[in-house]
Amino acid sequence: MAAKVAVVRFPGTNCEFDVVEAVTSLGGQAEIVFHDQTSLGGADAVVVAGGFAHGDYLRPGAIARFSPVMAAVTEFAAEGGPVVGICNGFQVLTEAHLLPGALQKNAGLKFRCQMADLVVASSDSVLTSEAQVGDVLRIPINHFEGNYTCSPETLAELRGDDRIVVRYADNPNGSVDDIAGICNEGRNVVGLMPHPERACNELLGSVDGQVMIGSLLASAGARV
Amino acid sequence: MCESWRMIFDVTVEVRLRPGIADPQGATIERALPALGFDGVQDVKVGKSIRFTIEAADESAAQAEVEDLCHRFLTNPVIEDSVVTIAAGASA
């Protein structure tokens, strides 16, 4: 049976169908779950997709985190279920305190929309289990508030516990320690600013996202 | 029946970036000023102002509720601080 991925959609989310396409192209099942639903419908993994949830009003993710579906996502994460937040989804996960730190405006005040080389820093996460440390993945970024920041204590903890999952080879936004993505203590919740779902087809210029979505499906498959 | 007597307070919450957090908007505005002839302007910071009214028994109760609201929702304490100003408005 194919692993089933719930793709969370808030008002203003706009990357949900890209995630559905990437997941199904790699043999998984995907189902959109709307923000006001209280159940994930028995999913084996969750992706909080990118976009501008609730218009990014107040702060990106600030309002989305109080959506009914986030209670279900939080519970699923607490049970060890694989949860990945991409771009705006990463912002939502930090606001929901499922991941530490915050995403501030890009250094230089530029909206960054370009390909980025990511260096896999840890293969011990639900998004990188099938990659090797040191692999360079070419994945697009598309954000204005992707400059990861956290307290020095949190940064020391992330480094010490091998929780920095991917780093930028050439830092595009000012993120501390070149961080592009991190995971939680349980390693089952990952947030990253780049969009692996947009790098799963030759037509899009890179298939390097397949190893990430494939890793997620493998983690999800282990729960089927 | 004074137990239901409550006041309405006018509240202004100024949300500021914490010291050390990059303020690219402030920096960009500051860089633009010399071109307009404003040479002495420094330390430009951009934040946001949120205004609302709140009903509470007294000013300290209003203050406590607004602080809680700021901490849990209006600011992200990782990157932002808030300055709260409360003024008595009309009684409810």
Coordinates of C-alpha atoms in Angstrom, one line a residue:
Chain A
M1 CA 0.0 0.0 0.0
A2 CA 1.3 3.4 -1.0
A3 CA 2.2 5.8 1.8
K4 CA -0.5 8.5 2.3
V5 CA 0.7 12.1 2.6
A6 CA -1.7 14.8 4.0
V7 CA -0.9 18.2 2.4
V8 CA -2.1 21.0 4.5
R9 CA -3.7 23.9 2.8
F10 CA -4.6 27.2 4.5
P11 CA -6.3 30.1 2.8
G12 CA -3.4 31.6 0.8
T13 CA -1.4 28.4 0.4
N14 CA -0.2 28.0 -3.2
C15 CA 2.2 25.1 -3.4
E16 CA -0.1 22.3 -2.3
F17 CA -0.6 20.9 -5.8
D18 CA 3.1 20.9 -6.5
V19 CA 3.6 18.7 -3.5
V20 CA 0.7 16.4 -4.5
E21 CA 2.3 16.1 -8.0
A22 CA 5.8 15.3 -6.6
V23 CA 4.4 12.8 -4.1
T24 CA 2.3 11.0 -6.6
S25 CA 5.1 11.0 -9.2
L26 CA 7.2 9.1 -6.8
G27 CA 4.5 6.5 -6.0
G28 CA 2.9 8.0 -2.9
Q29 CA -0.7 9.0 -2.3
A30 CA -1.5 12.6 -1.5
E31 CA -4.6 14.3 -0.1
I32 CA -5.2 18.0 0.5
V33 CA -6.3 18.7 4.1
F34 CA -8.0 22.0 4.6
H35 CA -7.1 24.3 7.5
D36 CA -10.4 23.9 9.3
Q37 CA -10.3 20.1 9.4
T38 CA -9.5 18.5 12.8
S39 CA -8.3 15.2 11.4
L40 CA -5.5 14.2 9.1
G41 CA -7.6 11.3 7.7
G42 CA -5.2 8.6 8.7
A43 CA -2.2 10.0 6.9
D44 CA 1.3 8.5 7.3
A45 CA 3.0 11.8 6.8
V46 CA 2.2 15.5 6.7
V47 CA 3.5 18.3 4.4
V48 CA 2.7 21.9 5.4
A49 CA 3.0 23.4 1.9
G50 CA 4.3 26.9 0.9
G51 CA 2.4 30.0 0.0
F52 CA 1.1 32.9 2.0
A53 CA -1.1 31.4 4.7
H54 CA -3.8 33.9 5.8
G55 CA -2.0 36.5 3.7
D56 CA 1.1 36.4 6.0
Y57 CA -0.9 38.9 8.0
L58 CA 0.8 39.9 11.3
R59 CA 3.7 37.6 10.6
P60 CA 4.1 34.6 8.3
G61 CA 2.5 31.6 10.1
A62 CA 1.2 33.7 13.0
I63 CA -2.4 33.1 12.3
A64 CA -2.1 29.7 10.6
R65 CA -0.7 28.2 13.7
F66 CA -4.1 28.6 15.5
S67 CA -6.0 26.7 12.7
P68 CA -7.9 23.6 13.8
V69 CA -5.7 21.4 11.6
M70 CA -2.5 22.5 13.4
A71 CA -3.8 20.8 16.6
A72 CA -4.0 17.6 14.6
V73 CA -0.5 18.2 13.1
T74 CA 1.0 18.9 16.5
E75 CA -0.5 15.7 17.9
F76 CA 0.7 13.7 14.9
A77 CA 4.2 15.1 15.4
A78 CA 4.2 14.3 19.1
E79 CA 3.4 10.6 18.1
G80 CA 6.5 10.6 16.0
G81 CA 4.7 11.1 12.6
P82 CA 6.8 12.6 9.8
V83 CA 6.0 16.3 9.3
V84 CA 7.7 18.6 6.8
G85 CA 7.2 22.3 6.5
I86 CA 8.3 23.8 3.2
C87 CA 8.9 27.6 2.9
N88 CA 5.8 29.2 4.4
G89 CA 5.2 25.8 6.0
F90 CA 8.5 26.1 7.8
Q91 CA 7.4 29.5 9.1
V92 CA 4.2 28.0 10.3
L93 CA 6.1 25.2 12.2
T94 CA 8.3 27.7 14.0
E95 CA 5.3 29.8 15.0
A96 CA 3.6 26.6 16.2
H97 CA 6.7 25.9 18.3
L98 CA 7.2 22.5 16.6
L99 CA 10.6 23.9 15.5
P100 CA 12.8 26.5 17.3
G101 CA 13.9 29.9 16.0
A102 CA 12.2 32.2 13.5
L103 CA 12.5 33.4 9.9
Q104 CA 13.2 37.1 9.6
K105 CA 13.3 39.2 6.4
N106 CA 16.1 38.4 4.0
A107 CA 19.3 40.3 4.5
G108 CA 19.4 43.0 1.7
L109 CA 15.6 43.2 1.6
K110 CA 15.4 41.1 -1.5
F111 CA 12.8 38.6 -2.5
R112 CA 14.9 35.6 -3.5
C113 CA 13.6 33.5 -6.4
Q114 CA 16.4 31.3 -7.8
M115 CA 18.0 27.9 -7.8
A116 CA 20.1 27.2 -4.7
D117 CA 22.7 24.6 -4.0
L118 CA 22.0 22.9 -0.7
V119 CA 24.6 20.8 1.2
V120 CA 23.1 17.9 3.1
A121 CA 24.3 18.4 6.7
S122 CA 22.5 15.5 8.3
S123 CA 21.0 12.4 6.8
D124 CA 19.3 11.6 10.1
S125 CA 15.9 13.2 9.4
V126 CA 12.7 12.2 7.7
L127 CA 13.6 14.4 4.7
T128 CA 17.2 13.3 4.2
S129 CA 17.3 9.7 5.3
E130 CA 18.1 8.6 1.7
A131 CA 20.7 11.3 1.0
Q132 CA 24.3 11.3 2.1
V133 CA 26.0 14.0 4.2
G134 CA 27.8 16.3 1.8
D135 CA 25.5 15.7 -1.1
V136 CA 24.8 18.9 -3.0
L137 CA 21.2 19.2 -4.1
R138 CA 20.0 21.9 -6.5
I139 CA 16.6 23.1 -5.3
P140 CA 14.8 26.3 -6.0
I141 CA 14.1 29.0 -3.3
N142 CA 11.3 31.5 -3.4
H143 CA 11.0 33.7 -0.3
F144 CA 11.2 37.1 1.3
E145 CA 11.4 36.0 4.9
G146 CA 13.8 33.0 4.9
N147 CA 16.6 34.4 7.0
Y148 CA 16.7 31.9 9.8
T149 CA 17.6 33.2 13.2
C150 CA 17.6 31.8 16.8
S151 CA 19.2 32.4 20.1
P152 CA 22.9 31.5 20.5
E153 CA 21.8 28.7 22.9
T154 CA 19.4 27.2 20.4
L155 CA 22.1 27.4 17.6
A156 CA 24.5 25.5 19.9
E157 CA 21.9 22.9 20.5
L158 CA 21.0 22.5 16.8
R159 CA 24.7 22.1 16.0
G160 CA 25.5 19.8 18.9
D161 CA 22.5 17.5 18.2
D162 CA 23.2 17.3 14.5
R163 CA 19.8 19.0 13.8
I164 CA 20.9 21.3 11.0
V165 CA 19.6 19.2 8.1
V166 CA 20.6 21.3 5.0
R167 CA 22.8 24.4 4.6
Y168 CA 23.1 26.8 1.6
A169 CA 26.4 26.4 -0.3
D170 CA 26.1 30.2 -1.1
N171 CA 23.9 31.9 1.6
P172 CA 21.2 33.8 -0.3
N173 CA 19.3 35.4 2.6
G174 CA 21.6 35.9 5.6
S175 CA 20.5 32.8 7.6
V176 CA 22.7 32.2 10.6
D177 CA 25.2 29.4 10.0
D178 CA 23.9 29.2 6.3
I179 CA 20.9 27.2 7.7
A180 CA 18.4 26.2 5.0
G181 CA 16.6 23.6 7.1
I182 CA 16.5 22.1 10.6
C183 CA 14.7 19.3 12.4
N184 CA 13.2 18.8 15.9
E185 CA 14.7 16.6 18.6
G186 CA 12.8 13.6 17.5
R187 CA 14.1 14.2 13.9
N188 CA 10.6 13.6 12.6
V189 CA 9.7 17.3 12.1
V190 CA 11.7 19.1 9.4
G191 CA 11.4 22.7 8.2
L192 CA 13.2 24.2 5.2
M193 CA 12.9 27.2 3.0
P194 CA 13.8 25.6 -0.3
H195 CA 11.1 23.8 -2.4
P196 CA 12.1 20.2 -3.1
E197 CA 8.7 19.5 -4.6
R198 CA 9.6 21.9 -7.4
A199 CA 12.7 19.9 -8.3
C200 CA 11.2 16.5 -8.9
N201 CA 10.9 16.6 -12.7
E202 CA 13.5 17.1 -15.5
L203 CA 11.2 19.7 -17.0
L204 CA 11.7 21.9 -14.0
G205 CA 15.5 21.9 -14.3
S206 CA 16.4 19.6 -11.4
V207 CA 15.3 16.2 -10.0
D208 CA 17.4 16.7 -6.8
G209 CA 14.2 17.1 -4.8
Q210 CA 13.3 13.5 -5.4
V211 CA 15.7 12.2 -2.8
M212 CA 14.0 14.4 -0.2
I213 CA 10.4 13.6 -1.1
G214 CA 11.6 10.0 -1.5
S215 CA 13.0 10.0 2.0
L216 CA 9.7 11.4 3.3
L217 CA 7.8 8.6 1.5
A218 CA 10.2 6.0 3.0
S219 CA 9.6 7.4 6.5
A220 CA 5.8 7.5 5.8
G221 CA 6.0 4.0 4.4
A222 CA 7.5 2.6 7.6
R223 CA 4.2 3.6 9.3
V224 CA 1.8 2.1 6.7
Chain B
M1 CA -24.8 46.4 40.8
C2 CA -21.1 47.4 40.7
E3 CA -19.7 43.9 40.2
S4 CA -20.4 44.2 36.4
W5 CA -18.7 47.7 36.3
R6 CA -16.0 47.4 33.7
M7 CA -13.8 49.9 31.8
I8 CA -12.8 50.2 28.2
F9 CA -9.2 51.0 27.6
D10 CA -7.5 52.2 24.4
V11 CA -4.5 50.2 23.7
T12 CA -1.5 50.7 21.4
V13 CA 1.0 48.0 21.0
E14 CA 4.2 49.0 19.3
V15 CA 6.0 45.9 17.9
R16 CA 9.7 46.4 17.5
L17 CA 12.5 44.1 16.3
R18 CA 14.7 43.0 19.1
P19 CA 18.2 44.4 19.3
G20 CA 20.5 42.4 17.0
I21 CA 17.7 41.3 14.7
A22 CA 18.3 42.6 11.1
D23 CA 16.1 45.5 10.1
P24 CA 16.6 45.7 6.4
Q25 CA 13.7 48.1 5.9
G26 CA 15.1 50.5 8.4
A27 CA 18.6 50.3 6.9
T28 CA 17.2 50.8 3.4
I29 CA 15.2 53.9 4.4
E30 CA 18.3 55.3 6.2
R31 CA 20.4 54.8 3.0
A32 CA 17.8 56.6 1.0
L33 CA 17.7 59.7 3.2
P34 CA 20.9 61.5 2.1
A35 CA 19.5 61.7 -1.5
L36 CA 16.6 63.7 -0.2
G37 CA 18.9 66.0 1.8
F38 CA 18.3 64.5 5.2
D39 CA 21.9 64.1 6.4
G40 CA 21.5 63.9 10.2
V41 CA 19.0 61.1 10.4
Q42 CA 20.4 57.9 12.0
D43 CA 19.2 54.7 13.7
V44 CA 16.1 54.3 11.6
K45 CA 14.0 51.3 12.8
V46 CA 10.8 50.0 11.3
G47 CA 8.2 48.3 13.4
K48 CA 4.4 48.1 13.5
S49 CA 1.7 49.7 15.5
I50 CA -1.4 47.7 16.5
R51 CA -4.3 49.6 18.1
F52 CA -7.5 48.2 19.7
T53 CA -9.8 48.6 22.7
I54 CA -10.1 46.2 25.6
E55 CA -12.7 45.8 28.3
A56 CA -11.3 45.1 31.8
A57 CA -12.0 45.7 35.5
D58 CA -9.1 48.0 35.9
E59 CA -5.9 49.2 34.2
S60 CA -3.7 46.5 35.8
A61 CA -6.0 43.8 34.6
A62 CA -6.0 45.3 31.1
Q63 CA -2.2 45.5 31.2
A64 CA -1.9 41.8 32.2
E65 CA -4.2 40.7 29.5
V66 CA -2.5 42.7 26.8
E67 CA 0.9 41.5 27.9
D68 CA -0.3 37.9 27.5
L69 CA -1.8 38.7 24.1
C70 CA 1.5 40.2 23.0
H71 CA 3.5 37.3 24.1
R72 CA 1.3 34.6 22.6
F73 CA 0.2 36.2 19.4
L74 CA 1.1 39.8 18.5
T75 CA 4.8 39.3 18.7
N76 CA 7.2 36.5 18.0
P77 CA 9.5 36.7 21.1
V78 CA 12.4 35.2 19.2
I79 CA 12.7 38.3 17.0
E80 CA 10.3 40.9 18.4
D81 CA 9.6 43.0 21.6
S82 CA 6.5 45.1 22.3
V83 CA 5.8 48.4 24.1
V84 CA 2.3 48.7 25.4
T85 CA 0.5 51.9 26.0
I86 CA -2.9 51.9 27.8
A87 CA -5.2 54.8 28.3
A88 CA -8.6 54.8 30.0
G89 CA -11.5 55.3 27.5
A90 CA -15.2 55.4 28.2
S91 CA -16.7 53.0 30.8
A92 CA -18.6 50.0 29.4

